[in-house]
Coordinates of C-alpha atoms in Angstrom, one line a residue:
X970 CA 16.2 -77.3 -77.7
X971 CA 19.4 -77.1 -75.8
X972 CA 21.0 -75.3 -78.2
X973 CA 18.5 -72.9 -78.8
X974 CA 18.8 -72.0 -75.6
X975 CA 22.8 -72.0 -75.4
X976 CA 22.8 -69.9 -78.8
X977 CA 20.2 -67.6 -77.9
X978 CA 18.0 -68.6 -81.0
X979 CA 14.2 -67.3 -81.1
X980 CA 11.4 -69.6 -80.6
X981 CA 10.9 -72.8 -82.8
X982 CA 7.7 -72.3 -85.4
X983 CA 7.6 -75.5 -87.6
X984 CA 7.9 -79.3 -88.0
X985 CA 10.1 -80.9 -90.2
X986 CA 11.3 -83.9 -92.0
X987 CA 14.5 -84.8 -92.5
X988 CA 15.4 -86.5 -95.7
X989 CA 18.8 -88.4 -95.4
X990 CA 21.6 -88.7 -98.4
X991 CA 19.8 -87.3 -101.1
X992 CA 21.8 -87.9 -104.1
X993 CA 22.3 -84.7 -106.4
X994 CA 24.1 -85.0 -109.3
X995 CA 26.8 -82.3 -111.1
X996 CA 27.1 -81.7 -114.6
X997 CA 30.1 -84.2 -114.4
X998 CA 27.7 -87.1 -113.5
X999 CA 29.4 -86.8 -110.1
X1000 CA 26.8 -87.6 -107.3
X1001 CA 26.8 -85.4 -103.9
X1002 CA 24.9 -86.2 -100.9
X1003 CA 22.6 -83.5 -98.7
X1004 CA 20.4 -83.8 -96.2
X1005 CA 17.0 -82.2 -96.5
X1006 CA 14.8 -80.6 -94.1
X1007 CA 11.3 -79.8 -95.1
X1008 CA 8.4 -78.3 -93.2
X1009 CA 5.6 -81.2 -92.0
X1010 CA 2.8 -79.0 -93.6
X1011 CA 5.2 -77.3 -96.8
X1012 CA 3.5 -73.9 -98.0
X1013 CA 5.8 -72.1 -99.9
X1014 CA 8.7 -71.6 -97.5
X1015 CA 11.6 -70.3 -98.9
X1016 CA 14.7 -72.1 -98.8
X1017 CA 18.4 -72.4 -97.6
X1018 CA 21.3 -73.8 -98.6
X1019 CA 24.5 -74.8 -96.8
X1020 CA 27.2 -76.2 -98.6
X1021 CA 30.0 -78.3 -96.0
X1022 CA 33.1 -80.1 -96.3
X1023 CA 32.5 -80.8 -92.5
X1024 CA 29.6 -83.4 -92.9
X1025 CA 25.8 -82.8 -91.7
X1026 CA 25.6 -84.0 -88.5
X1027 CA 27.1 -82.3 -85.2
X1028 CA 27.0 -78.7 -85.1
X1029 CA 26.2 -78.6 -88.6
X1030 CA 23.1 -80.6 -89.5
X1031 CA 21.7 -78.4 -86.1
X1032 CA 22.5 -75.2 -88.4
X1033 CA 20.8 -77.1 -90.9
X1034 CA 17.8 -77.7 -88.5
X1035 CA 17.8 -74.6 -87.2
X1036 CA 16.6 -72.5 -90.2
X1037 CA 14.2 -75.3 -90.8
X1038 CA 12.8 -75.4 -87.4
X1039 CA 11.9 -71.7 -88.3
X1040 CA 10.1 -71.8 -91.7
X1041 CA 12.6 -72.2 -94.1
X1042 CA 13.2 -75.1 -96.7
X1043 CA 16.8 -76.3 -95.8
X1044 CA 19.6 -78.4 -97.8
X1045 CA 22.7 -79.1 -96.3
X1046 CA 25.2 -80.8 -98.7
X1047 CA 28.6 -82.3 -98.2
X1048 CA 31.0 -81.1 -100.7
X1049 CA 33.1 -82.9 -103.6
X1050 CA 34.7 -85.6 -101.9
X1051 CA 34.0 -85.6 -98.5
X1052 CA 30.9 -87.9 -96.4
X1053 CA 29.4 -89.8 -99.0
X1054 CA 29.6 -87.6 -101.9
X1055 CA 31.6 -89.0 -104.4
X1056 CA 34.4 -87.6 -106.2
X1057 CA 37.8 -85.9 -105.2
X1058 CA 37.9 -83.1 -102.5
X1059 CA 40.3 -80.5 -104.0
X1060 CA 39.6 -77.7 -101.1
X1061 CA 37.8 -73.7 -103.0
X1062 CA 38.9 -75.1 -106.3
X1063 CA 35.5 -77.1 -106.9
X1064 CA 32.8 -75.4 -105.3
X1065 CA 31.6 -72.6 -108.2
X1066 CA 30.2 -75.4 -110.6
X1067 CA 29.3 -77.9 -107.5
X1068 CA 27.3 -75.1 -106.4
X1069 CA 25.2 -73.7 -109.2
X1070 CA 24.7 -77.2 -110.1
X1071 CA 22.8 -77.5 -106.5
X1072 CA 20.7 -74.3 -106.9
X1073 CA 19.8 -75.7 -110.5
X1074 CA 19.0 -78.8 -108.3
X1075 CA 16.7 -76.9 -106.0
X1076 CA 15.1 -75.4 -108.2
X1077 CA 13.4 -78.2 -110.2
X1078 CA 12.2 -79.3 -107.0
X1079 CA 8.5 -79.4 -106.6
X1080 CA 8.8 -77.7 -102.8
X1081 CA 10.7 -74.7 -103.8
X1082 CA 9.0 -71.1 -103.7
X1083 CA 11.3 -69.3 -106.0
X1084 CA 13.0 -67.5 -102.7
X1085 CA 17.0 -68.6 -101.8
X1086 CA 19.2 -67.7 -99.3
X1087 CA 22.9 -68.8 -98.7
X1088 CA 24.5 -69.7 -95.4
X1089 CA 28.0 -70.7 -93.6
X1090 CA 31.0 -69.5 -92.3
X1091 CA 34.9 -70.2 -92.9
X1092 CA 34.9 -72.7 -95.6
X1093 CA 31.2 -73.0 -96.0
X1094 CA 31.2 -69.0 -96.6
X1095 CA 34.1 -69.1 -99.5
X1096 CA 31.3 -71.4 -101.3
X1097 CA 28.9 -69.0 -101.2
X1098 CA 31.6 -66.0 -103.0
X1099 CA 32.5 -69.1 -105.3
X1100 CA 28.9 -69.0 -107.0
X1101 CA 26.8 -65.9 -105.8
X1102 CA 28.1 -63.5 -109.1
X1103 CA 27.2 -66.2 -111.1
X1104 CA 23.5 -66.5 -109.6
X1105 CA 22.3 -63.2 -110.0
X1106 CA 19.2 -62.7 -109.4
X1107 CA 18.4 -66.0 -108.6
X1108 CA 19.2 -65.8 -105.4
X1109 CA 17.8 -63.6 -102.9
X1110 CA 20.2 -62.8 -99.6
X1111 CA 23.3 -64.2 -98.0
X1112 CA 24.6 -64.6 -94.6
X1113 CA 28.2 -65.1 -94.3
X1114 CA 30.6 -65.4 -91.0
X1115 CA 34.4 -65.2 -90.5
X1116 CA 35.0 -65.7 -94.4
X1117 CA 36.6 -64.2 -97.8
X1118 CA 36.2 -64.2 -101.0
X1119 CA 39.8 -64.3 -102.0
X1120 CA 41.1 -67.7 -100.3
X1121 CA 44.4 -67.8 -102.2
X1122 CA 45.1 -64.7 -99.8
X1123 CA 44.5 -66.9 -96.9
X1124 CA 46.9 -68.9 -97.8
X1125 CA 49.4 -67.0 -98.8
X1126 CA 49.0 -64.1 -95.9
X1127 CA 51.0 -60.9 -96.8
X1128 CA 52.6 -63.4 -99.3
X1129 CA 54.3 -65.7 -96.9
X1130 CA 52.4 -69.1 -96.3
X1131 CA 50.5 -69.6 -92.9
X1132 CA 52.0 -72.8 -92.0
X1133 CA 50.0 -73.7 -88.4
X1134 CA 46.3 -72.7 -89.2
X1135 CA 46.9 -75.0 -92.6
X1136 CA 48.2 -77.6 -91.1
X1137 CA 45.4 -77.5 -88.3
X1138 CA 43.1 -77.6 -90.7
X1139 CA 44.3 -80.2 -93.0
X1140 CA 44.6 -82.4 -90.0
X1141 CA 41.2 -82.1 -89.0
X1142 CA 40.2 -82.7 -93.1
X1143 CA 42.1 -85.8 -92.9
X1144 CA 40.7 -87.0 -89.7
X1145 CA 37.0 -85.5 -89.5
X1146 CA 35.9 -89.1 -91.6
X1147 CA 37.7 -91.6 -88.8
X1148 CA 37.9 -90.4 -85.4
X1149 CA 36.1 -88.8 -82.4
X1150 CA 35.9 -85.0 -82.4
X1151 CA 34.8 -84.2 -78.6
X1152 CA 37.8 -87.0 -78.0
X1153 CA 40.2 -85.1 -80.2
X1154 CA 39.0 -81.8 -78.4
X1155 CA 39.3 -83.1 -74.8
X1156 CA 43.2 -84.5 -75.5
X1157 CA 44.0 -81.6 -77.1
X1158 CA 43.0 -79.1 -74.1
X1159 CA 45.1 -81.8 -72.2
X1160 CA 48.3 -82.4 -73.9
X1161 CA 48.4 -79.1 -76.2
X1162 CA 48.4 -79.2 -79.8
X1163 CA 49.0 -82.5 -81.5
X1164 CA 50.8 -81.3 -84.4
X1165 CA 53.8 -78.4 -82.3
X1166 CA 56.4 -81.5 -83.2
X1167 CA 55.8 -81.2 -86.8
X1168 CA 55.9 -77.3 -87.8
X1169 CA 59.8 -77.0 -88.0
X1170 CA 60.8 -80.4 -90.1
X1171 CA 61.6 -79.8 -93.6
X1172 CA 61.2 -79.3 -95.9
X1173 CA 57.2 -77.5 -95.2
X1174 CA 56.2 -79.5 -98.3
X1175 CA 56.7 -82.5 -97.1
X1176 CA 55.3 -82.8 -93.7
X1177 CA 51.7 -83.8 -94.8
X1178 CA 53.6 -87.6 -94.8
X1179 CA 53.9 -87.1 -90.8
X1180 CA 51.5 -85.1 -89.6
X1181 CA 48.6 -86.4 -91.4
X1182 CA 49.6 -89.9 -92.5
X1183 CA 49.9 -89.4 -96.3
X1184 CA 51.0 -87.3 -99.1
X1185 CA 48.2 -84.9 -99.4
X1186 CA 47.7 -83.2 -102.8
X1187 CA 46.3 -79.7 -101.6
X1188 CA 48.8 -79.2 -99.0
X1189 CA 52.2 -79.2 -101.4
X1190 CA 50.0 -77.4 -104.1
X1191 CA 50.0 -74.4 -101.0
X1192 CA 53.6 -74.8 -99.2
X1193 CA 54.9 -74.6 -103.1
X1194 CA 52.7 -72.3 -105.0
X1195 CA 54.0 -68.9 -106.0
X1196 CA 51.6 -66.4 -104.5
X1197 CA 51.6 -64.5 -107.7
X1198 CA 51.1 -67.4 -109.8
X1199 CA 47.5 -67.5 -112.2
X1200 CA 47.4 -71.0 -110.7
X1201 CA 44.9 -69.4 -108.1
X1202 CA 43.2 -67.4 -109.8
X1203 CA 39.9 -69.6 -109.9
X1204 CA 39.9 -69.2 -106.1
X1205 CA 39.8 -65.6 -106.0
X1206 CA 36.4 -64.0 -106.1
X1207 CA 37.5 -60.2 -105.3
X1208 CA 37.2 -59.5 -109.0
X1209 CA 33.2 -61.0 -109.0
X1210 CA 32.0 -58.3 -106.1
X1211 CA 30.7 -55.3 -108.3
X1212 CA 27.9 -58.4 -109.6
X1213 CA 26.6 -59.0 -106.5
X1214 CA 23.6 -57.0 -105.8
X1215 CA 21.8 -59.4 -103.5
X1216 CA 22.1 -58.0 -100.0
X1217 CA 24.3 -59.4 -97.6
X1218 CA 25.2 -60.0 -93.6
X1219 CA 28.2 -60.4 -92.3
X1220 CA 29.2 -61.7 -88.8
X1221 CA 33.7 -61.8 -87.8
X1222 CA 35.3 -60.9 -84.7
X1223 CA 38.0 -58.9 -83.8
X1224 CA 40.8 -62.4 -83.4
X1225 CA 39.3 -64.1 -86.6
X1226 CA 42.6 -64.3 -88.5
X1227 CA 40.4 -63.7 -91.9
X1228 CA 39.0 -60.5 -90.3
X1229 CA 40.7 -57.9 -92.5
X1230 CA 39.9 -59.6 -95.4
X1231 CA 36.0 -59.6 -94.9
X1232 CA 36.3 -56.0 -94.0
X1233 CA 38.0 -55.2 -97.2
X1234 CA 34.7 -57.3 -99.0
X1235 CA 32.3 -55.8 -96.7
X1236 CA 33.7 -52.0 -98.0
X1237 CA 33.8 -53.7 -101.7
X1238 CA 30.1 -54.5 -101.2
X1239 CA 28.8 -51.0 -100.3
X1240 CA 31.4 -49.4 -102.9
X1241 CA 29.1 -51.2 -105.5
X1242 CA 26.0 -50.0 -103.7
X1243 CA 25.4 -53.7 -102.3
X1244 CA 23.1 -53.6 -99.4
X1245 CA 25.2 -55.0 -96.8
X1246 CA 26.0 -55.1 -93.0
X1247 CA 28.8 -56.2 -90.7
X1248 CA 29.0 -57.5 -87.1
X1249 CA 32.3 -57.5 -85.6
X1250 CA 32.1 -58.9 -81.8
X1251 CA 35.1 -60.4 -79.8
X1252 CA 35.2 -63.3 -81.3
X1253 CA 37.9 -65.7 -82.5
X1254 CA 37.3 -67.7 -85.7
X1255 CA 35.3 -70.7 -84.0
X1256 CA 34.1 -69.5 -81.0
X1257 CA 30.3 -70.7 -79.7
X1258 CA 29.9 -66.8 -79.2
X1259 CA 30.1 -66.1 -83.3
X1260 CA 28.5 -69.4 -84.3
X1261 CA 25.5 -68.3 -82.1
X1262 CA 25.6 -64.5 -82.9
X1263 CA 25.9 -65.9 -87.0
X1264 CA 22.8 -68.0 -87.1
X1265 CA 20.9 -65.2 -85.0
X1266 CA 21.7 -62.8 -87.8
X1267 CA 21.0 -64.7 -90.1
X1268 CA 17.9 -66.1 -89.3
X1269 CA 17.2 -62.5 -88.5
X1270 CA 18.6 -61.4 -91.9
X1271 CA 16.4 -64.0 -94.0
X1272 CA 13.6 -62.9 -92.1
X1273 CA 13.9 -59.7 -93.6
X1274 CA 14.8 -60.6 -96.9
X1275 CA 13.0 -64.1 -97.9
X1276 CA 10.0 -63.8 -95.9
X1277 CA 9.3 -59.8 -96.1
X1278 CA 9.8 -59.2 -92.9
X1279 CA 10.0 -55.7 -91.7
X1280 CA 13.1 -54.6 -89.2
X1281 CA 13.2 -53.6 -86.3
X1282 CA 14.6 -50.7 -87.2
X1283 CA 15.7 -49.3 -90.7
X1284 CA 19.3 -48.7 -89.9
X1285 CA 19.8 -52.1 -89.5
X1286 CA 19.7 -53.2 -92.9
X1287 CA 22.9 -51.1 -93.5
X1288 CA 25.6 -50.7 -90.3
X1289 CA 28.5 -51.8 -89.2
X1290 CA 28.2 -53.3 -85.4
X1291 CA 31.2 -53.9 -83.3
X1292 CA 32.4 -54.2 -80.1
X1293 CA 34.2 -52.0 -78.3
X1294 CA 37.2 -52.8 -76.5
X1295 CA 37.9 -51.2 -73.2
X1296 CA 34.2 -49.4 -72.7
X1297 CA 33.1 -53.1 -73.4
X1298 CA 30.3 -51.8 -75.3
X1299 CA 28.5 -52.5 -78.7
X1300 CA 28.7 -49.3 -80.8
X1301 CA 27.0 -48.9 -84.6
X1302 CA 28.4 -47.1 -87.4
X1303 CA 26.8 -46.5 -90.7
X1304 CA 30.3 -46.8 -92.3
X1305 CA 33.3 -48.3 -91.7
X1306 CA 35.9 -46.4 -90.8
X1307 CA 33.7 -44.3 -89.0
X1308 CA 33.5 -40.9 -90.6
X1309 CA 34.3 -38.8 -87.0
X1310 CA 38.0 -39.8 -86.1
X1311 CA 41.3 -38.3 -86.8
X1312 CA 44.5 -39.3 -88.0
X1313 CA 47.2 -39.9 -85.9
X1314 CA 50.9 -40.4 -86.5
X1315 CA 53.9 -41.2 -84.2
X1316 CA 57.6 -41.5 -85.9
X1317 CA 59.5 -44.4 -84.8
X1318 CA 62.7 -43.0 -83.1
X1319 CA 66.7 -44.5 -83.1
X1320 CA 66.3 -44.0 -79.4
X1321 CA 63.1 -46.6 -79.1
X1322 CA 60.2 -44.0 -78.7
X1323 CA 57.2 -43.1 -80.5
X1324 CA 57.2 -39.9 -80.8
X1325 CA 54.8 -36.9 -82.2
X1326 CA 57.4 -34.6 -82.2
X1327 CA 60.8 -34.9 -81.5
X1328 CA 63.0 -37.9 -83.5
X1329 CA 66.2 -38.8 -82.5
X1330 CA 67.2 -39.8 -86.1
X1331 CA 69.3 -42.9 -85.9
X1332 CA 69.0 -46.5 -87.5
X1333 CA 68.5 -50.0 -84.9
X1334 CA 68.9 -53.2 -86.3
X1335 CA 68.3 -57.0 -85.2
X1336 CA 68.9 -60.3 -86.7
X1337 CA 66.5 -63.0 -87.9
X1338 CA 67.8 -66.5 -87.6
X1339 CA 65.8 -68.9 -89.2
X1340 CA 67.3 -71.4 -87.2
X1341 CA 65.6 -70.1 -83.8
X1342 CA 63.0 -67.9 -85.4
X1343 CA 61.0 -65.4 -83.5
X1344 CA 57.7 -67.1 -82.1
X1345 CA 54.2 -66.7 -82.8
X1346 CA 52.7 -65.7 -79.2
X1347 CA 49.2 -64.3 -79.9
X1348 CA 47.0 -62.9 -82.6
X1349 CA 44.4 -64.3 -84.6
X1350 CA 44.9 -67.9 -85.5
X1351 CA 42.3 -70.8 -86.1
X1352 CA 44.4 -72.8 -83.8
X1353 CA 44.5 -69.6 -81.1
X1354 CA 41.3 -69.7 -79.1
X1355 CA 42.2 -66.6 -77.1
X1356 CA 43.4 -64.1 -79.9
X1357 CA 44.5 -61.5 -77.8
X1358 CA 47.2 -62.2 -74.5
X1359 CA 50.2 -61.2 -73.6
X1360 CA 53.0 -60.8 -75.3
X1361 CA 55.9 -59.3 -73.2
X1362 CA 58.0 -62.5 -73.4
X1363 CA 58.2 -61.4 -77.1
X1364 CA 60.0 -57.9 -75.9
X1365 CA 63.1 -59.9 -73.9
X1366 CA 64.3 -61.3 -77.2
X1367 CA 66.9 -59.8 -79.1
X1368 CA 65.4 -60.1 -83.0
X1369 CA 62.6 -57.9 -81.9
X1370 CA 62.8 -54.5 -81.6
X1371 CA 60.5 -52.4 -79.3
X1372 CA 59.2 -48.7 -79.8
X1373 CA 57.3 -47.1 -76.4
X1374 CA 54.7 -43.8 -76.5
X1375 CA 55.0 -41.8 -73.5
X1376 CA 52.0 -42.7 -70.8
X1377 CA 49.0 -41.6 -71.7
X1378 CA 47.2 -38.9 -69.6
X1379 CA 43.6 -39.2 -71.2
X1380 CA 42.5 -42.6 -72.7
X1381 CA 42.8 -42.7 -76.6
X1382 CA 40.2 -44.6 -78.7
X1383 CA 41.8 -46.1 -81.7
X1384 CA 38.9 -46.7 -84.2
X1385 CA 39.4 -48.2 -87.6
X1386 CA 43.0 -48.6 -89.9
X1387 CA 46.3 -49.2 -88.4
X1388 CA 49.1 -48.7 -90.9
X1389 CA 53.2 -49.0 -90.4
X1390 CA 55.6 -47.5 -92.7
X1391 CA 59.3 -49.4 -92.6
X1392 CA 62.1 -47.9 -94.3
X1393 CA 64.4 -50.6 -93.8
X1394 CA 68.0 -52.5 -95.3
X1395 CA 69.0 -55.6 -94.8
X1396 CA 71.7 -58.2 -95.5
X1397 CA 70.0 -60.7 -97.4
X1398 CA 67.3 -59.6 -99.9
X1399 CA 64.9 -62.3 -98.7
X1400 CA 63.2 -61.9 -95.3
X1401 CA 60.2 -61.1 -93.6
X1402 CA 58.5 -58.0 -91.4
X1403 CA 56.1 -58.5 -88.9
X1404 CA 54.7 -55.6 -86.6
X1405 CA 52.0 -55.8 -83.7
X1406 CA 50.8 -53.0 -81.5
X1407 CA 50.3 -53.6 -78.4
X1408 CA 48.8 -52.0 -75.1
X1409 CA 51.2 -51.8 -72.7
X1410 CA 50.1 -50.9 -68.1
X1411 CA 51.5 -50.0 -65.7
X1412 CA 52.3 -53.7 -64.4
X1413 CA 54.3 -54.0 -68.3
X1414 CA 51.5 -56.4 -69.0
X1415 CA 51.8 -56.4 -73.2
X1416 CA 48.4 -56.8 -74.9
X1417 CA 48.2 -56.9 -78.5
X1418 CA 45.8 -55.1 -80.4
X1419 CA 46.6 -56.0 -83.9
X1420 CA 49.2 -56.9 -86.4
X1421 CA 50.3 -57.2 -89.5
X1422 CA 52.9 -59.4 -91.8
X1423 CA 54.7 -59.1 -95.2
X1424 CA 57.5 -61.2 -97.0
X1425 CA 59.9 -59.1 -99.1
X1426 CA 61.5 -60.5 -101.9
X1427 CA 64.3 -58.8 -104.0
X1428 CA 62.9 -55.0 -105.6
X1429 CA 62.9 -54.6 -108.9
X1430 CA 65.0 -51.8 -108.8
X1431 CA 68.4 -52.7 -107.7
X1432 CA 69.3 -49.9 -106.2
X1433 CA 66.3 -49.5 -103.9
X1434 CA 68.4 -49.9 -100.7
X1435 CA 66.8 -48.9 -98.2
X1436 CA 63.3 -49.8 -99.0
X1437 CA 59.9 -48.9 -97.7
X1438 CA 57.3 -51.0 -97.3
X1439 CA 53.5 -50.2 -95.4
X1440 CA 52.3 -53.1 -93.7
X1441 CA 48.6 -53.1 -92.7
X1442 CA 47.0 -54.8 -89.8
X1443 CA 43.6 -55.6 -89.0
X1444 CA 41.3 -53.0 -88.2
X1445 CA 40.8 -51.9 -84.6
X1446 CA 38.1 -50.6 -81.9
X1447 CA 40.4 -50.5 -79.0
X1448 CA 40.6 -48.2 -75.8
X1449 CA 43.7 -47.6 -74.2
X1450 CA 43.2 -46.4 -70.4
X1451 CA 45.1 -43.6 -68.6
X1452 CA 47.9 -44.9 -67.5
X1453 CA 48.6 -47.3 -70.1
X1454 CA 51.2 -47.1 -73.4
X1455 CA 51.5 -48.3 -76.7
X1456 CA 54.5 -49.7 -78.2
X1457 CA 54.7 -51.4 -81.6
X1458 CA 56.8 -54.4 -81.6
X1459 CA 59.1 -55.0 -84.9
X1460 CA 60.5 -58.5 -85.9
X1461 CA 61.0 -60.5 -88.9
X1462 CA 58.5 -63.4 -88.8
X1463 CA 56.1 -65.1 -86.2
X1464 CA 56.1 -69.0 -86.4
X1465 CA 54.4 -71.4 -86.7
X1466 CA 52.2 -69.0 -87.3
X1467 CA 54.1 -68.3 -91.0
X1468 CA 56.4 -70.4 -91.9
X1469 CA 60.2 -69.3 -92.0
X1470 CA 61.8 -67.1 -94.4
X1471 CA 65.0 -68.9 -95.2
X1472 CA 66.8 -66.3 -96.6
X1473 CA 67.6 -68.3 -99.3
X1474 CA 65.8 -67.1 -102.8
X1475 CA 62.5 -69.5 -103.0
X1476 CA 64.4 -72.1 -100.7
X1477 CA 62.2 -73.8 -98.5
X1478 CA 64.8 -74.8 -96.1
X1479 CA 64.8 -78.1 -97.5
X1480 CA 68.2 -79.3 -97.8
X1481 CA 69.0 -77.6 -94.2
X1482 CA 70.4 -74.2 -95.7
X1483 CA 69.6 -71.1 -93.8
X1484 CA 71.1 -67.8 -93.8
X1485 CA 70.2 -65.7 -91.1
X1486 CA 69.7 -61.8 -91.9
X1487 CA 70.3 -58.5 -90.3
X1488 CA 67.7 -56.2 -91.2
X1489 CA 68.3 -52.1 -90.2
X1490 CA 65.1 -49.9 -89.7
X1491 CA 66.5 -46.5 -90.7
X1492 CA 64.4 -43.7 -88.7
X1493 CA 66.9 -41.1 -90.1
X1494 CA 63.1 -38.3 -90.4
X1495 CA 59.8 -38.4 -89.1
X1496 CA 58.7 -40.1 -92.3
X1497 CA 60.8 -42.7 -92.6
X1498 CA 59.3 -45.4 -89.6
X1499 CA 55.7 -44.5 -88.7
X1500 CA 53.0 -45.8 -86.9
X1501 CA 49.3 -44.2 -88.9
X1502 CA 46.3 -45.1 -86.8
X1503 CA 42.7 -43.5 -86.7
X1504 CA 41.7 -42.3 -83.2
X1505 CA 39.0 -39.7 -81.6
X1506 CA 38.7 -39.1 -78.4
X1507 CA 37.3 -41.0 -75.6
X1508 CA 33.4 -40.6 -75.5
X1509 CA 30.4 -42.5 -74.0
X1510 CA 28.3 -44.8 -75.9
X1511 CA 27.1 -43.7 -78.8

């Protein structure tokens, strides 16, 4: 009950039993263990599934009991490897065939009413992409939070390898099984994060020996995989969208650092004529705010679509919700990028301005040294509670260039796709770009609002010197007050948060060779640097 009431949950209307480590078995004889929740009085309830490499008790079994304490058949299970079920855990490559083998499961059971809905977030989401084309029509809705169907691009962010969030998370694999949770919480608001020591030894392969006690499989398949490599292909489920024609919910936040990516599935979805929906609040990846809002949209979602419930209103079966920054306001949209904004862009000038006119044509240039690489201050991390903050200290240092808009006189609502254009040289062919607008007052407090990341490798052509490159960030509903300025920091990395670019071919730093690199933005026209945002004007709520 206390967590009803803490996540804002509607009133309880059945009884259930809980039936503990029911052993399912895969087409490989493998056995995994759930927990099921049935009504006291079953009559046909529809049911729910939740798939977790996290176990079923804590938060997790109360998801579980959630949906069953409001009419739904509910089976938690813990994945391939992990809490009982047997087998090895090798993290998104298992779940496809672990999961239609459970919905096969389900549906020889003698309490199951031919209605199935999928739930979970993060992890617990990407098992739900792994199976659904495959389903069909045998299932009937899913509700998804802070997820993506292409995991190998969570990896391998803007082909770079996000180093902390991996780590962070393989940590808390290799722990979960042996140690206290609220005690590892409460030390780590303490003392900081456990694992800062470990982000910088080399080489990245081989830190799983430190940081988490043992060589660990999963983690030197990432740090070493080629991004382009068919290797991950059975992990990407971007390709599967155009089958999916059950409707679907979607619940992210602003800071969740797999935001752009559901956005992208989210616009896939409708392309296809999916009936889908997003909520985008400000919310970071695990914050009680999305886990709540999730499992209220769900529940509200399954209503609709398992027990022929009619909506409150139409619209809601197909909008895009989000929270506004700066009128601190929800707003709806029936498509994402809204369909009444403009598009704004500002050349990047030699002379450090952003400018919609004038360009003082020119070329600036910094240098990236792996050996004291540019740090990772904000932005949307699993290990960043906060997201958004301040960033000014980032400014003072010299490997980061700065680029200022005039004041603003009237706010300016930036709604929707942020794009940068870099014409750029450098010294060394292998490096890395990293851009993040940012709101800047009067006071020269730095917010930023989003950001993006790439790592450049060699061009095909060998005479493409200077190249461009467009980064895109995450999307954005951000007001910027009278008063106030943007400027678009430019640097070449942002660690821990990506590992280092070297400099050195495919070189992880291993044998302690670095080579730092001078890289030259060239804004020699007004096309040649740009910052390409959506905007409209500053209105009341909609």
């Amino acid at each position: 009950m206390l967590l009803d009431r803490l996540l804002k949950l509607p009133p309880r209307t059945s009884r259930t039993v809980r039936h503990r480590d029911v052993r399912m078995t895969m087409r490989d004889g493998v056995s995994l263990l759930g927990d099921v929740y049935l009504p006291a009085e079953p009559s046909g309830q529809p049911t729910v599934l939740l798939r977790s490499p996290y176990g079923r008790g804590s938060v997790f079994g109360l998801m579980a009991q959630a949906f069953a304490n409001r009419g739904y058949a509910t089976v938690i299970q813990s994945c391939r490897g992990t809490f009982g079920s047997e087998g090895r855990f090798h993290p998104f490559f298992q779940e496809s065939a672990d999961g239609i083998d459970t919905v096969s499961w389900i549906e020889n059971q003698p309490w199951f009413a031919g209605r199935l809905g999928l739930y979970g977030g993060s992890y617990m989401g990407q098992v739900q992409w792994a199976m659904a084309a495959e389903l069909g029509d045998r299932l009937s809705a899913m509700a998804m939070s802070v997820t993506t169907s292409d995991f190998q691009e969570a990896i391998h962010d803007g082909g770079g390898f996000r180093l902390q969030d991996l780590l962070v998370w393989a940590h808390l694999l290799e722990h979960q099984e042996r140690s206290h949770r609220l005690r590892n919480a409460i030390r780590e608001r303490l003392f900081g994060d456990p694992l800062k020591r470990y982000y910088a030894r080399l080489p990245v392969h081989t830190i799983d020996v430190d940081a988490l006690g043992r060589r660990v499989d999963f983690w030197r398949e990432w740090a070493t995989g080629n991004p382009q490599d068919e290797r991950w292909a059975p992990i990407r489920f971007t390709d599967t969208i155009d089958r999916i024609k059950t409707p679907v919910s979607m619940v992210t936040g602003w800071s969740d650092f797999l935001f752009a990516y559901q956005m992208r599935d989210f616009q896939a979805l409708r392309a296809c004529g999916c009936t889908a929906r997003m909520t985008v609040g400000q919310w970071t990846h695990s914050s009680i705010g999305m886990i709540g809002e999730s499992l209220r949209d769900a529940l509200e979602w399954f209503d609709i679509h398992l027990k022929g419930a009619r909506p409150a209103r139409a619209q809601d079966l197909d909008r895009v919700k989000f929270w506004f920054n700066g009128p601190n306001e929800w707003r709806s949209t029936t498509t994402w990028p809204p369909t009444d904004i403009r598009t704004t862009q500002l050349a990047l000038s030699a002379d450090g301005r952003l400018s919609d006119n004038h360009v003082t044509p020119g070329v600036r240039s910094f240098t990236y040294d792996p050996s004291d690489p540019t740090p990772s201050v904000a932005g949307p991390m699993l290990a960043n509670r906060k997201g958004r903050g301040d960033v000014r200290t980032l400014c003072a240092r010299s490997d980061v260039l700065s680029f200022d808009g005039p004041a603003l006189e009237q706010a300016l609502d930036l709604i929707g796709d942020i794009r940068v254009t870099l014409t750029t040289s450098s010294s060394r062919p292998h490096h890395d770009l990293f851009v993040c607008l940012c709101d800047v007052d009067a006071w020269g407090r730095t917010v930023n609002i989003t950001d993006g990341y790439t790592r450049l490798r060699p061009s095909s052509s060998p005479d493409a010197s200077p190249r461009t490159t467009v980064l895109k960030t995450s999307p954005v509903a951000w007001r910027v007050p009278p008063g106030h300025h943007l400027r678009l920091l430019v640097s070449g990395g942002a660690f821990p948060r990506f590992a280092r670019n070297f400099g050195m071919d495919e070189n992880d730093g291993g044998d302690g060779t670095m080579a730092p690199v001078e890289i030259t933005l060239h804004c020699i026209s007004a096309d040649a640097c740009l910052l390409t945002f959506s905007s409209k004007a500053a209105t009341s709520a909609q």
